[in-house]
GROMACS .gro file of C-alpha atoms in nm:
model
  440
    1UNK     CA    1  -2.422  -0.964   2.053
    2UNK     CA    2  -2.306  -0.656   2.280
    3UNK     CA    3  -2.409  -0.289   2.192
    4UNK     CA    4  -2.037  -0.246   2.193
    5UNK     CA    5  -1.963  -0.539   1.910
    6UNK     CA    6  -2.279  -0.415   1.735
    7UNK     CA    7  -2.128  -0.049   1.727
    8UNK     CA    8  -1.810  -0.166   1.589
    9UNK     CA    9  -1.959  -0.350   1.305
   10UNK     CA   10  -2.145  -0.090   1.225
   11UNK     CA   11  -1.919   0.132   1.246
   12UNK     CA   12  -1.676  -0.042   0.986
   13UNK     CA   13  -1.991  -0.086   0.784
   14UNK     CA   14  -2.047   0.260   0.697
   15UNK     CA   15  -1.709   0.362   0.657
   16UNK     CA   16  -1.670   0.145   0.364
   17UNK     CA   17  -2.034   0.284   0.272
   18UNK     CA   18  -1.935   0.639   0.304
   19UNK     CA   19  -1.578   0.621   0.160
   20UNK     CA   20  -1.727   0.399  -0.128
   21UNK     CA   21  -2.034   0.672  -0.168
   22UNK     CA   22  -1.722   0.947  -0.257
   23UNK     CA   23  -1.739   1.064   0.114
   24UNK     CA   24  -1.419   1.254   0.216
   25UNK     CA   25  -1.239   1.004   0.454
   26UNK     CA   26  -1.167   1.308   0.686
   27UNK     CA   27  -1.540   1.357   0.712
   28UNK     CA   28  -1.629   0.996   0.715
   29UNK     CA   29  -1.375   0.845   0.982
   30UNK     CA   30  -1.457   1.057   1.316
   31UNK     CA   31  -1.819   1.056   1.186
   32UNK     CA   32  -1.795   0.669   1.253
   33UNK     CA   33  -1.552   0.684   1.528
   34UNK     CA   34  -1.825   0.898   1.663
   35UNK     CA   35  -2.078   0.577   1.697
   36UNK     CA   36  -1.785   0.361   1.827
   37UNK     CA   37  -1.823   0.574   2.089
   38UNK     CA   38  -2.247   0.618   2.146
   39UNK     CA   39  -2.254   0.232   2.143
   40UNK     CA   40  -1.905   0.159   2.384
   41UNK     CA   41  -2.032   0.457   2.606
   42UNK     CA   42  -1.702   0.668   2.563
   43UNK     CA   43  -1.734   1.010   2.627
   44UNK     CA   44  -1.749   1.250   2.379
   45UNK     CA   45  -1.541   1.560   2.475
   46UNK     CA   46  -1.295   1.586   2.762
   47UNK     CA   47  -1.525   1.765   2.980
   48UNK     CA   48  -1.769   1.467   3.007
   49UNK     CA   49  -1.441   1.217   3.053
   50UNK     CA   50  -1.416   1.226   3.423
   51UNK     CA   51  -1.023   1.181   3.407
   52UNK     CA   52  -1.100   0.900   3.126
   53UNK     CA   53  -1.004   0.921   2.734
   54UNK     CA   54  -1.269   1.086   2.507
   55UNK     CA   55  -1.359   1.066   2.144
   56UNK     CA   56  -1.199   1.401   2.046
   57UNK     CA   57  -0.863   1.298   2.271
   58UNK     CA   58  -0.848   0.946   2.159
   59UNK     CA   59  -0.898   1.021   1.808
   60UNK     CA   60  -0.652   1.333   1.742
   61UNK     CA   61  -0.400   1.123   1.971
   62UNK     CA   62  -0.432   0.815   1.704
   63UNK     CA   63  -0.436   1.103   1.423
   64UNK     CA   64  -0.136   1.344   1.593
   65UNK     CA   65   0.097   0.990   1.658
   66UNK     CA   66   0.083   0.873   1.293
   67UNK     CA   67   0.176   1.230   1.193
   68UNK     CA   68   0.429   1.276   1.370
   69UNK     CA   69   0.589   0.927   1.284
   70UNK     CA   70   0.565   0.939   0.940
   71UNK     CA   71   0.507   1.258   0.780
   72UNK     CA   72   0.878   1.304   0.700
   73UNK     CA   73   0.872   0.955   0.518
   74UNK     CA   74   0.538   1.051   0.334
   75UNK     CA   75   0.699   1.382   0.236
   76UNK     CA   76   1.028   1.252   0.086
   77UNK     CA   77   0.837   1.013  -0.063
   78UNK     CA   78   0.649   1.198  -0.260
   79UNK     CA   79   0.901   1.432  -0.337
   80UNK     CA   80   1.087   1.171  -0.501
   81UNK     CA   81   0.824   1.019  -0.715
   82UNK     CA   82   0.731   1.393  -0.836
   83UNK     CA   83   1.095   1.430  -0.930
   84UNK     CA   84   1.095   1.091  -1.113
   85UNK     CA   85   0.790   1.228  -1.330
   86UNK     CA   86   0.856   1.530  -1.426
   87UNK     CA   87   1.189   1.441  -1.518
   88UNK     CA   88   1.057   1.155  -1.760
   89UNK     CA   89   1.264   0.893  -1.577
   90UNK     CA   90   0.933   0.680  -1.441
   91UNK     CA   91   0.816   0.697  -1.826
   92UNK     CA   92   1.118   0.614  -1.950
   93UNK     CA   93   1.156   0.326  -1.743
   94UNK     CA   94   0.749   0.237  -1.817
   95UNK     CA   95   0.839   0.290  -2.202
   96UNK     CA   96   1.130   0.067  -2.169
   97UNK     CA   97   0.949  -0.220  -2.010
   98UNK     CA   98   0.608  -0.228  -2.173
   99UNK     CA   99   0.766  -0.191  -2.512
  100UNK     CA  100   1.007  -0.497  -2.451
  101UNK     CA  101   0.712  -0.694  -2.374
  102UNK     CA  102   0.452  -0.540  -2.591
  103UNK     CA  103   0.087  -0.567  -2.619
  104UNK     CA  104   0.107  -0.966  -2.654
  105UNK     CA  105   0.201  -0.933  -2.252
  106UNK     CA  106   0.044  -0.617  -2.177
  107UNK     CA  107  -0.093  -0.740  -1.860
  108UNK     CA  108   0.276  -0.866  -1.723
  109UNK     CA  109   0.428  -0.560  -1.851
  110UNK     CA  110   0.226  -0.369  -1.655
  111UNK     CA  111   0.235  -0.585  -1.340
  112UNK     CA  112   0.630  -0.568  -1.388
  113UNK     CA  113   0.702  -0.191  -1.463
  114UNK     CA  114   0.501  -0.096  -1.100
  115UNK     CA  115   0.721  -0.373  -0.938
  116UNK     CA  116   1.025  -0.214  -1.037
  117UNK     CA  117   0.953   0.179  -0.974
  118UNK     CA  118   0.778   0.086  -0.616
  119UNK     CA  119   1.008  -0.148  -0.529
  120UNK     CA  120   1.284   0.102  -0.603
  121UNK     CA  121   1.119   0.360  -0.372
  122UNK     CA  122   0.854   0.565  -0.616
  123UNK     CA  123   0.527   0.653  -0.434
  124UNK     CA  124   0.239   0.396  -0.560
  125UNK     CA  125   0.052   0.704  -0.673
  126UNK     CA  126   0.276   0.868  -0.877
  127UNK     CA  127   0.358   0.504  -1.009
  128UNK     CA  128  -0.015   0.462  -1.124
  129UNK     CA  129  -0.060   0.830  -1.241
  130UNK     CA  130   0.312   0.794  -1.464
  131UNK     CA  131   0.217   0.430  -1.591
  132UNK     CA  132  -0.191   0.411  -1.666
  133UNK     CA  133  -0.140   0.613  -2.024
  134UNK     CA  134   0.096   0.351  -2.134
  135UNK     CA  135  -0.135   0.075  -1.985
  136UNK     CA  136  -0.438   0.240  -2.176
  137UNK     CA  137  -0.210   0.233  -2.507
  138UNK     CA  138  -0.120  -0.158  -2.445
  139UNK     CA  139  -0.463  -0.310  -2.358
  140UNK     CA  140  -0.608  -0.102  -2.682
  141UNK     CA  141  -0.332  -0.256  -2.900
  142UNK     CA  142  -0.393  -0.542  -2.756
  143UNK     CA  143  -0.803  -0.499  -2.725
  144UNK     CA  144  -0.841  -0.586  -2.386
  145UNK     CA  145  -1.084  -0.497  -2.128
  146UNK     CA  146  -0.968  -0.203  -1.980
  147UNK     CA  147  -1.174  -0.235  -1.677
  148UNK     CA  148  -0.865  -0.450  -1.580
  149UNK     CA  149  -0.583  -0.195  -1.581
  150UNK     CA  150  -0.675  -0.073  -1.226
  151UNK     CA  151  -0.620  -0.491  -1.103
  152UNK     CA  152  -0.292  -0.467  -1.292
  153UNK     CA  153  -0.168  -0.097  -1.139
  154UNK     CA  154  -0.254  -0.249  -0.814
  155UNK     CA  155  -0.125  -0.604  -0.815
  156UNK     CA  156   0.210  -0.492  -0.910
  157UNK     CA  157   0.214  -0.154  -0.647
  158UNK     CA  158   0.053  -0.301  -0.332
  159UNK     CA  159   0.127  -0.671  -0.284
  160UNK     CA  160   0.435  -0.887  -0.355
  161UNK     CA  161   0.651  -0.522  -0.377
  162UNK     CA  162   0.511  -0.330  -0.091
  163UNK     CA  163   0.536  -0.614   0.151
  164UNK     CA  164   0.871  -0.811   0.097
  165UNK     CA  165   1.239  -0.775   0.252
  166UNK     CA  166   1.413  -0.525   0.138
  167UNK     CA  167   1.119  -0.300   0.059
  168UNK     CA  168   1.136   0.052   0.136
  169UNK     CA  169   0.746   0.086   0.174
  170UNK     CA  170   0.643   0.188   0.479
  171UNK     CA  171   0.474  -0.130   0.520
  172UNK     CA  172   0.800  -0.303   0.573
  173UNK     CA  173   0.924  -0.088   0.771
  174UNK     CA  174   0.715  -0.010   1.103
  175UNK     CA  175   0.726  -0.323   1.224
  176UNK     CA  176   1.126  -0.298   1.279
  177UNK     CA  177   1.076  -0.048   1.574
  178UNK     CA  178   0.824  -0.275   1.774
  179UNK     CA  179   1.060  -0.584   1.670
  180UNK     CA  180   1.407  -0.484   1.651
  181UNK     CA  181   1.437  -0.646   1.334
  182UNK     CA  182   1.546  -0.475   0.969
  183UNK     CA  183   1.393  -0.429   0.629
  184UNK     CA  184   1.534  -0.819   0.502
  185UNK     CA  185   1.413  -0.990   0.787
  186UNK     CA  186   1.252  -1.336   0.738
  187UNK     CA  187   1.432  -1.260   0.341
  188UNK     CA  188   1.437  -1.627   0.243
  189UNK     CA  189   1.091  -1.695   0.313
  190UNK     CA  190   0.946  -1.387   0.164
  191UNK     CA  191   1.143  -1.445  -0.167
  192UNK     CA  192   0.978  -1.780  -0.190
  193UNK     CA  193   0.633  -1.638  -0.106
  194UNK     CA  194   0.693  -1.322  -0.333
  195UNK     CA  195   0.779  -1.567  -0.651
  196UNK     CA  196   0.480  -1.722  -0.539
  197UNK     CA  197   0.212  -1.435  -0.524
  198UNK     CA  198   0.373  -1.285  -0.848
  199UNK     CA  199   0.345  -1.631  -1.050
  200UNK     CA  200   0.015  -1.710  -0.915
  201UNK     CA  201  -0.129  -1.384  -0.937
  202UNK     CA  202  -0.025  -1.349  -1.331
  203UNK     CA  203  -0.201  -1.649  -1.381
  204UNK     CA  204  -0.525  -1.604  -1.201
  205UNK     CA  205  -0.508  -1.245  -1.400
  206UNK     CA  206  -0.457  -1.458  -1.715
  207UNK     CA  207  -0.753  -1.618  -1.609
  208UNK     CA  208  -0.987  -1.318  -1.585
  209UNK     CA  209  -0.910  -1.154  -1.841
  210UNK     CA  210  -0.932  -1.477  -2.093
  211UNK     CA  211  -1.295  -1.546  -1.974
  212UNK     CA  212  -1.400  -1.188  -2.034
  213UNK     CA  213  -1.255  -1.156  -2.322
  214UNK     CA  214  -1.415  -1.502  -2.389
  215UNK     CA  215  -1.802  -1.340  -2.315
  216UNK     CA  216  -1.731  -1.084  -2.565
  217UNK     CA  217  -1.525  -0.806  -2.376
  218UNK     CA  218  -1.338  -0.563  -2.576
  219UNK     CA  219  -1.146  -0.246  -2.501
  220UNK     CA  220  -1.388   0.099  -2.518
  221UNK     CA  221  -1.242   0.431  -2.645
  222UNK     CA  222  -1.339   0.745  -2.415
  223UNK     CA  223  -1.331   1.118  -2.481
  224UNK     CA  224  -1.025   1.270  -2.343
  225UNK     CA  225  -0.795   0.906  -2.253
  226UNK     CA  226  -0.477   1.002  -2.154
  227UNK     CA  227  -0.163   0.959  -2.411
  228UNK     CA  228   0.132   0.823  -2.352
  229UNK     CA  229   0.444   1.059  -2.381
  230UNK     CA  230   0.687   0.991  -2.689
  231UNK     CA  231   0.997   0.830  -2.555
  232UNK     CA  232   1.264   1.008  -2.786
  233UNK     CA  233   1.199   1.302  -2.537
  234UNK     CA  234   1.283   1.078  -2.211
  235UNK     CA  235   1.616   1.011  -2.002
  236UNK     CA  236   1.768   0.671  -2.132
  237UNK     CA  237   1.605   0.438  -1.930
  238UNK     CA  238   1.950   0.274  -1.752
  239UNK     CA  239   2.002   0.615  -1.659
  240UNK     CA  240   1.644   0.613  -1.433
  241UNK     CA  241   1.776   0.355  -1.236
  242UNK     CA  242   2.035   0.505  -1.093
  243UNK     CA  243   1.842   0.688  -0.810
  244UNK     CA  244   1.642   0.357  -0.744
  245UNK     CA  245   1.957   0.142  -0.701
  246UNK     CA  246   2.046   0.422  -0.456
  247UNK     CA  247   1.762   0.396  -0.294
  248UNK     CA  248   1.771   0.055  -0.233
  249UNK     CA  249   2.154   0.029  -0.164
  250UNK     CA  250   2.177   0.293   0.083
  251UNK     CA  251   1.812   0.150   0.306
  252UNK     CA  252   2.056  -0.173   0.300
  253UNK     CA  253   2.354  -0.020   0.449
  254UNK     CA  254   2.174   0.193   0.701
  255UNK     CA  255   1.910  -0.049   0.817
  256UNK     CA  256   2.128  -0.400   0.817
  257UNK     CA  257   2.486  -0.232   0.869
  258UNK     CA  258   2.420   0.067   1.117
  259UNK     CA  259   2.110  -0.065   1.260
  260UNK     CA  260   1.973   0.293   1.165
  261UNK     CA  261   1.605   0.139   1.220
  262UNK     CA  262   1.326   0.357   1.070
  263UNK     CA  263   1.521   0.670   0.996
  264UNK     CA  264   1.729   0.396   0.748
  265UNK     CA  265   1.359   0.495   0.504
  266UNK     CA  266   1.463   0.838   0.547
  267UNK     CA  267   1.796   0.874   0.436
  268UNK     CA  268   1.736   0.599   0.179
  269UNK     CA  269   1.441   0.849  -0.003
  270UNK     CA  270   1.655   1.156   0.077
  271UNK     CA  271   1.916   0.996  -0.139
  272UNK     CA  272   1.703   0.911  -0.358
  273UNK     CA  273   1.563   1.246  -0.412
  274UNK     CA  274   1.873   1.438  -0.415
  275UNK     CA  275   2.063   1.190  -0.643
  276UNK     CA  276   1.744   1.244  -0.862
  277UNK     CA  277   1.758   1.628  -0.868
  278UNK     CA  278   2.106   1.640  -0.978
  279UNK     CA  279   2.108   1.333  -1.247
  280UNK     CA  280   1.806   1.519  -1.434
  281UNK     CA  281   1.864   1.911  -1.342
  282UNK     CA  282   1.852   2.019  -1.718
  283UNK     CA  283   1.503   1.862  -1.770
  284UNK     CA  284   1.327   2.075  -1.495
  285UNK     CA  285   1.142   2.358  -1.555
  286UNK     CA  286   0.992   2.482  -1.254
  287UNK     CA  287   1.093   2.237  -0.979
  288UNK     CA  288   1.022   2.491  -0.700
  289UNK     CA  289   0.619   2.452  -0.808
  290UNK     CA  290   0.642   2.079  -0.855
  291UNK     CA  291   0.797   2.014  -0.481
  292UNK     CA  292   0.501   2.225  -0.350
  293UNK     CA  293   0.259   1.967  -0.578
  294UNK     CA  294   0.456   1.714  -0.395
  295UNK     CA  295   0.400   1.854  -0.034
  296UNK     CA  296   0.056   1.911  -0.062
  297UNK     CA  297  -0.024   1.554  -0.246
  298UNK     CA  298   0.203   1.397   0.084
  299UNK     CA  299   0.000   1.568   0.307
  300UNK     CA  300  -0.293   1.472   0.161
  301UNK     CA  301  -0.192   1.104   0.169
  302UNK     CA  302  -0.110   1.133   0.502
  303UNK     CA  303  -0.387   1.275   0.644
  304UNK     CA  304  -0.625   1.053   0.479
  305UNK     CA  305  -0.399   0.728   0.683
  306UNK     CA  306  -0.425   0.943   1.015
  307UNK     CA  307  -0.761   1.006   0.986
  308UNK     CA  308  -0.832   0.597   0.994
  309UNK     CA  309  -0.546   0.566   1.238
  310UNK     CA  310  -0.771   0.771   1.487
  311UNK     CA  311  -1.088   0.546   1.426
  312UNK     CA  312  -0.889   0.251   1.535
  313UNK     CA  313  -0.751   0.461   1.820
  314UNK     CA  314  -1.137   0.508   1.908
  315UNK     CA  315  -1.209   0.138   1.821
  316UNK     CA  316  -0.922  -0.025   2.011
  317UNK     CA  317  -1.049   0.173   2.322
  318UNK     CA  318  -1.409  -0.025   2.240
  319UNK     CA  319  -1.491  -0.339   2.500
  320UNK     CA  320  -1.544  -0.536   2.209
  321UNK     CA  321  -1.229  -0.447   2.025
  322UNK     CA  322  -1.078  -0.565   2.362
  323UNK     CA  323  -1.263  -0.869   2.370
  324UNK     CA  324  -1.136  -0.947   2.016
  325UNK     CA  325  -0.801  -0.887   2.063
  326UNK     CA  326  -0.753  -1.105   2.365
  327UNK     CA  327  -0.941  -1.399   2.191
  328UNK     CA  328  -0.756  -1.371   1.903
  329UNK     CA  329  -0.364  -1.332   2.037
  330UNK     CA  330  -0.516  -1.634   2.327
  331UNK     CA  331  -0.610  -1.924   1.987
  332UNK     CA  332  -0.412  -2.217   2.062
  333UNK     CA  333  -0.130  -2.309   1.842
  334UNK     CA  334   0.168  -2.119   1.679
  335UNK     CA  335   0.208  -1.791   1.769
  336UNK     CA  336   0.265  -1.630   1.356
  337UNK     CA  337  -0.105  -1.766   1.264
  338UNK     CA  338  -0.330  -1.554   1.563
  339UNK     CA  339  -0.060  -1.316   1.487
  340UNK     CA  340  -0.195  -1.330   1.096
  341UNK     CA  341  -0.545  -1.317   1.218
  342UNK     CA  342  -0.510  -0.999   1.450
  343UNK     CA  343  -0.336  -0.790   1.236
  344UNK     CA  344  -0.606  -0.886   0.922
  345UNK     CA  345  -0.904  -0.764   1.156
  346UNK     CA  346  -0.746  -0.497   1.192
  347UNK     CA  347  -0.637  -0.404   0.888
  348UNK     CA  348  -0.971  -0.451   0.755
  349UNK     CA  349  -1.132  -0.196   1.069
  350UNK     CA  350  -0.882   0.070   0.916
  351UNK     CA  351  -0.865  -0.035   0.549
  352UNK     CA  352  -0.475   0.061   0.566
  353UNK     CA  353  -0.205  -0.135   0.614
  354UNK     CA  354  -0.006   0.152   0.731
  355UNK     CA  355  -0.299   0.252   0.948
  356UNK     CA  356  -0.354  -0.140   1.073
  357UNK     CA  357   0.001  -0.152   1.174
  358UNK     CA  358   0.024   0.110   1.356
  359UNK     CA  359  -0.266   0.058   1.579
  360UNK     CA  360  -0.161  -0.322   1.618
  361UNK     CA  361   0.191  -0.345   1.659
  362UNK     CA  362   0.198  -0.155   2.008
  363UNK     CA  363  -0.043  -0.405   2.132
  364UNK     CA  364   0.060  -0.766   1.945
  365UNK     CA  365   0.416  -0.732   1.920
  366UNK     CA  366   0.502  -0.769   2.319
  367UNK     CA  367   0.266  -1.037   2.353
  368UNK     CA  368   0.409  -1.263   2.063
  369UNK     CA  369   0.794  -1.142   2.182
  370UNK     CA  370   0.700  -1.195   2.558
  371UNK     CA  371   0.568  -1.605   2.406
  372UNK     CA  372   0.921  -1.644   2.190
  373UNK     CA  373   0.786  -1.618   1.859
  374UNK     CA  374   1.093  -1.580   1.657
  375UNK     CA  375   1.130  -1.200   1.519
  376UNK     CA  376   1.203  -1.199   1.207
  377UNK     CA  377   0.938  -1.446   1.121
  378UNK     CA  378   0.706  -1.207   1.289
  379UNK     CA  379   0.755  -0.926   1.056
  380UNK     CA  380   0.772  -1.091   0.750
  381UNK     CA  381   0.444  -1.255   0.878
  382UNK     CA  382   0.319  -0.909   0.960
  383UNK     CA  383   0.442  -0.752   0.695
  384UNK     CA  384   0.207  -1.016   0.426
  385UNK     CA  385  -0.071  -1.019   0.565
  386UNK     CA  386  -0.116  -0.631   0.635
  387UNK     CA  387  -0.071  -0.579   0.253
  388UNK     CA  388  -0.401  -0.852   0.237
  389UNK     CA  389  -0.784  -0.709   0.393
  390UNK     CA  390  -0.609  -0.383   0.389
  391UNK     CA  391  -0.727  -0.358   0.024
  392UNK     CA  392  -1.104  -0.316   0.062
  393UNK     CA  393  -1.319  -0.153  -0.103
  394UNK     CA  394  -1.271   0.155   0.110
  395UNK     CA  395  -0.920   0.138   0.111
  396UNK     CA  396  -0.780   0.509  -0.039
  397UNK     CA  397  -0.511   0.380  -0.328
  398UNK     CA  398  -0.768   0.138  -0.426
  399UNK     CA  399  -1.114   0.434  -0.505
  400UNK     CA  400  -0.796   0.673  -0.628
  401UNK     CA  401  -0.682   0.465  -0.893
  402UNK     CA  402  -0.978   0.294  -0.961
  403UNK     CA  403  -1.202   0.596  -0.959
  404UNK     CA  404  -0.982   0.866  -1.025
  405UNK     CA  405  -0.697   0.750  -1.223
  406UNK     CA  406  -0.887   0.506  -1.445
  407UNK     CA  407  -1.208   0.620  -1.441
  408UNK     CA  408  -1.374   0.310  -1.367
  409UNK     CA  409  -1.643   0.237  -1.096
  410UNK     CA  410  -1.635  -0.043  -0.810
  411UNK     CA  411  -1.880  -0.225  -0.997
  412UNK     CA  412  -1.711  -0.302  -1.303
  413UNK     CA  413  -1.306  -0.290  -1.188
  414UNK     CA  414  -1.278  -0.405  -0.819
  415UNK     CA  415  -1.374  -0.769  -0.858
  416UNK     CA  416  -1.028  -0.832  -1.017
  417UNK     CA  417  -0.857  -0.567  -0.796
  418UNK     CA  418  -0.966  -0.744  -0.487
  419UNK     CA  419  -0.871  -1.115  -0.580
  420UNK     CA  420  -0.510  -1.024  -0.665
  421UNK     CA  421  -0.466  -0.800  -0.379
  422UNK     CA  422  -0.643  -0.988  -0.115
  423UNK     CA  423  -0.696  -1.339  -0.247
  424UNK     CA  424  -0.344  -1.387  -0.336
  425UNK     CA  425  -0.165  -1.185  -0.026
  426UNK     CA  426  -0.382  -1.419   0.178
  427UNK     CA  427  -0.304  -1.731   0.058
  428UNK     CA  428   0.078  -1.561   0.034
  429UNK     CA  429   0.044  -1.537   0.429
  430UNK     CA  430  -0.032  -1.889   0.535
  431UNK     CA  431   0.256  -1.976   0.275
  432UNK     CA  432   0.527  -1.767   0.456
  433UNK     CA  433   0.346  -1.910   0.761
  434UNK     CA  434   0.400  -2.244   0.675
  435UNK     CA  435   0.775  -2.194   0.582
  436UNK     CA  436   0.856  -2.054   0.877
  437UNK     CA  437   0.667  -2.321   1.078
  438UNK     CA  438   0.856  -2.571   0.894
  439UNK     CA  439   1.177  -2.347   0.991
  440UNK     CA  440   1.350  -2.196   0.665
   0.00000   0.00000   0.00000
């Protein structure tokens, strides 16, 4: 094994450490993009480069790019899911679902009511801030585990949602610049492998959660749990999805009719927001404040994707990164399946699918273009199997809601977490893989 591959392991190594030991991931990414570079002998500082890349150029250009890509997206984003909770209209829709279901199905209605609100364009953190009280209320009716709610806040944010057409994650979208495709392509296919991951993922969660109940499990009472707001006091749920049907209809008719391409995600959330703002006007109090909130929680957010965005700048730049790449795009056979294994590896370097994709599309998507792999199949392809080793244990939505939101600890919550959002978006890859291989 090279210095250079033994660098990059290690590297990955303790990031996942770090991040999982509570270290900030703005500390803990250039800390290890730093020994990328010791072991791949890449200067440090400009000075030292000899007309070359450095560390501190290489990592801020990683860092600066993702910014300036996507900060507008992040920002409207979060905007709109602020609006959405302080109005009431992400409870009310959570209240709605969970109480036509009911305890009896507490895990489904969960699983469903973060479908619909990040489907429909809400931020997955403001979905599993607005819908964990409710979850808390359901698995005590219902006396489950609550170690589980974090699998179930997850499974229905981050894997069939996030990653099929007609998203308006940005997950679904960045591979439509590098591709030329839009936000439904490969649709058939990733309706068949989205029924799929749902179905199968209910049931394997069915599973778990039988077996501890089984060894004696119960739900646990805390000091200060969270309670869920009184729905008299909400928006009528119908009502709430009026901005999310906007969402979705106008990132239709901007991305498939005007060929809009990425911007299509910006006008879609901008609709969104301002169709949001003047539905529920009488229900804010200080809106001003909560838009601030909203800026500071995108910036955040984005900042914590650029920062691993700017490892895997330093990383791709390593000789065994290289090395890696070129056997994996060269493995005999179709094109969509070393196009499955590249973007996982890398994926699983950044522990973002955001921050995977945008390191590997530049590099994979000429190469499987150039060798007539079919488009649309590519990004569907893409699309899946980014939203798989992404999830992690260092991943930052996955120690946010399963530390911070829930209160739980890796130990106890992200055994579940991890097979429903990487078990089942794997096996949901080499299903849309074999569709598409078998052309529908």
């Amino acid at each position: 094994m090279t210095l250079s591959m033994l660098g990059l392991m290690l590297g990955l190594i303790l990031l996942i450490i770090l991040t999982l030991k509570g270290m900030n991931i703005l500390i803990a990414a250039p800390l290890c993009a730093l020994i990328l570079a010791v072991t791949s002998h890449i200067p440090i500082i400009p000075p030292l480069a000899d007309n070359n890349t450095s560390l501190t150029v290489s990592y801020m250009t990683g860092f600066a790019s993702f910014l300036q890509n996507w900060f507008i997206v992040f920002l409207l984003g979060s905007m709109f899911g602020k609006v959405m909770e302080i109005s009431g209209a992400a409870d009310s829709l959570a209240h709605w679902i969970m109480h036509t279901f009911g305890s009896k199905h507490a895990p489904f209605a969960i699983v469903l009511t973060c479908a619909m609100l990040t489907y429909g364009g809400v931020s997955v953190f403001v979905v599993a801030f607005s819908v964990f009280p409710m979850a808390l209320s359901l698995f005590k009716d219902a006396n489950l585990p609550r170690r589980f709610i974090p699998a179930a806040l997850a499974f229905g944010s981050i894997t069939f949602t996030m990653t099929s057409a007609g998203s308006v994650e940005i997950q679904n979208f960045q591979p439509m610049q590098y591709l030329g495709t839009n936000q439904f392509a490969g649709w058939p296919v990733s309706l068949v492998v989205a029924l799929f991951m749902a179905s199968t993922g209910m049931w394997l969660f069915h599973v778990m959660i039988k077996r501890a109940v089984a060894k004696g499990e119960h739900f646990d009472d805390r000091e200060n749990d969270p309670t869920p707001k009184t729905s008299n006091m909400l928006p009528h749920p119908f009502l709430c999805f009026i901005p999310l049907i906007l969402v979705l209809g106008s990132s239709f008719y901007c991305s498939v009719i005007l060929h809009f391409g990425r911007s299509s995600l910006i006008i879609a959330l901008l609709t969104g927001l301002i169709s949001a703002v003047i539905l529920y006007w009488k229900r804010f109090v200080q809106l001003g404040s909560a838009l601030s909130v909203a800026t500071y929680s995108a910036l955040i957010a984005i900042a914590n994707t650029c920062a691993v965005v700017g490892f895997g700048s330093v990383a791709k730049l390593t000789p065994a990164f290289n090395d890696t790449l070129i056997y994996m795009t060269a493995l005999p056979g179709n094109g969509l399946i070393s196009a499955a294994i590249a973007i996982s590896v890398i994926v699983a370097l950044t522990g973002s699918a955001s921050g995977g994709q945008a390191i590997a599309l530049p590099l994979i998507a000429p190469h499987y273009l150039d060798a007539g792999v079919d488009p649309n199949a590519l990004h569907r392809v893409i699309a899946i199997t980014s939203g798989g080793l992404d999830s992690l244990p260092h991943n930052g939505y996955v120690i946010t809601t399963i530390r911070v939101i829930c209160g739980e600890t890796h130990k106890t919550a992200y055994l579940p977490l991890g097979a429903l959002t990487v078990l089942i978006p794997f096996i949901g890859a080499i299903l849309a893989i074999f569709l598409f291989i078998l052309g529908m």
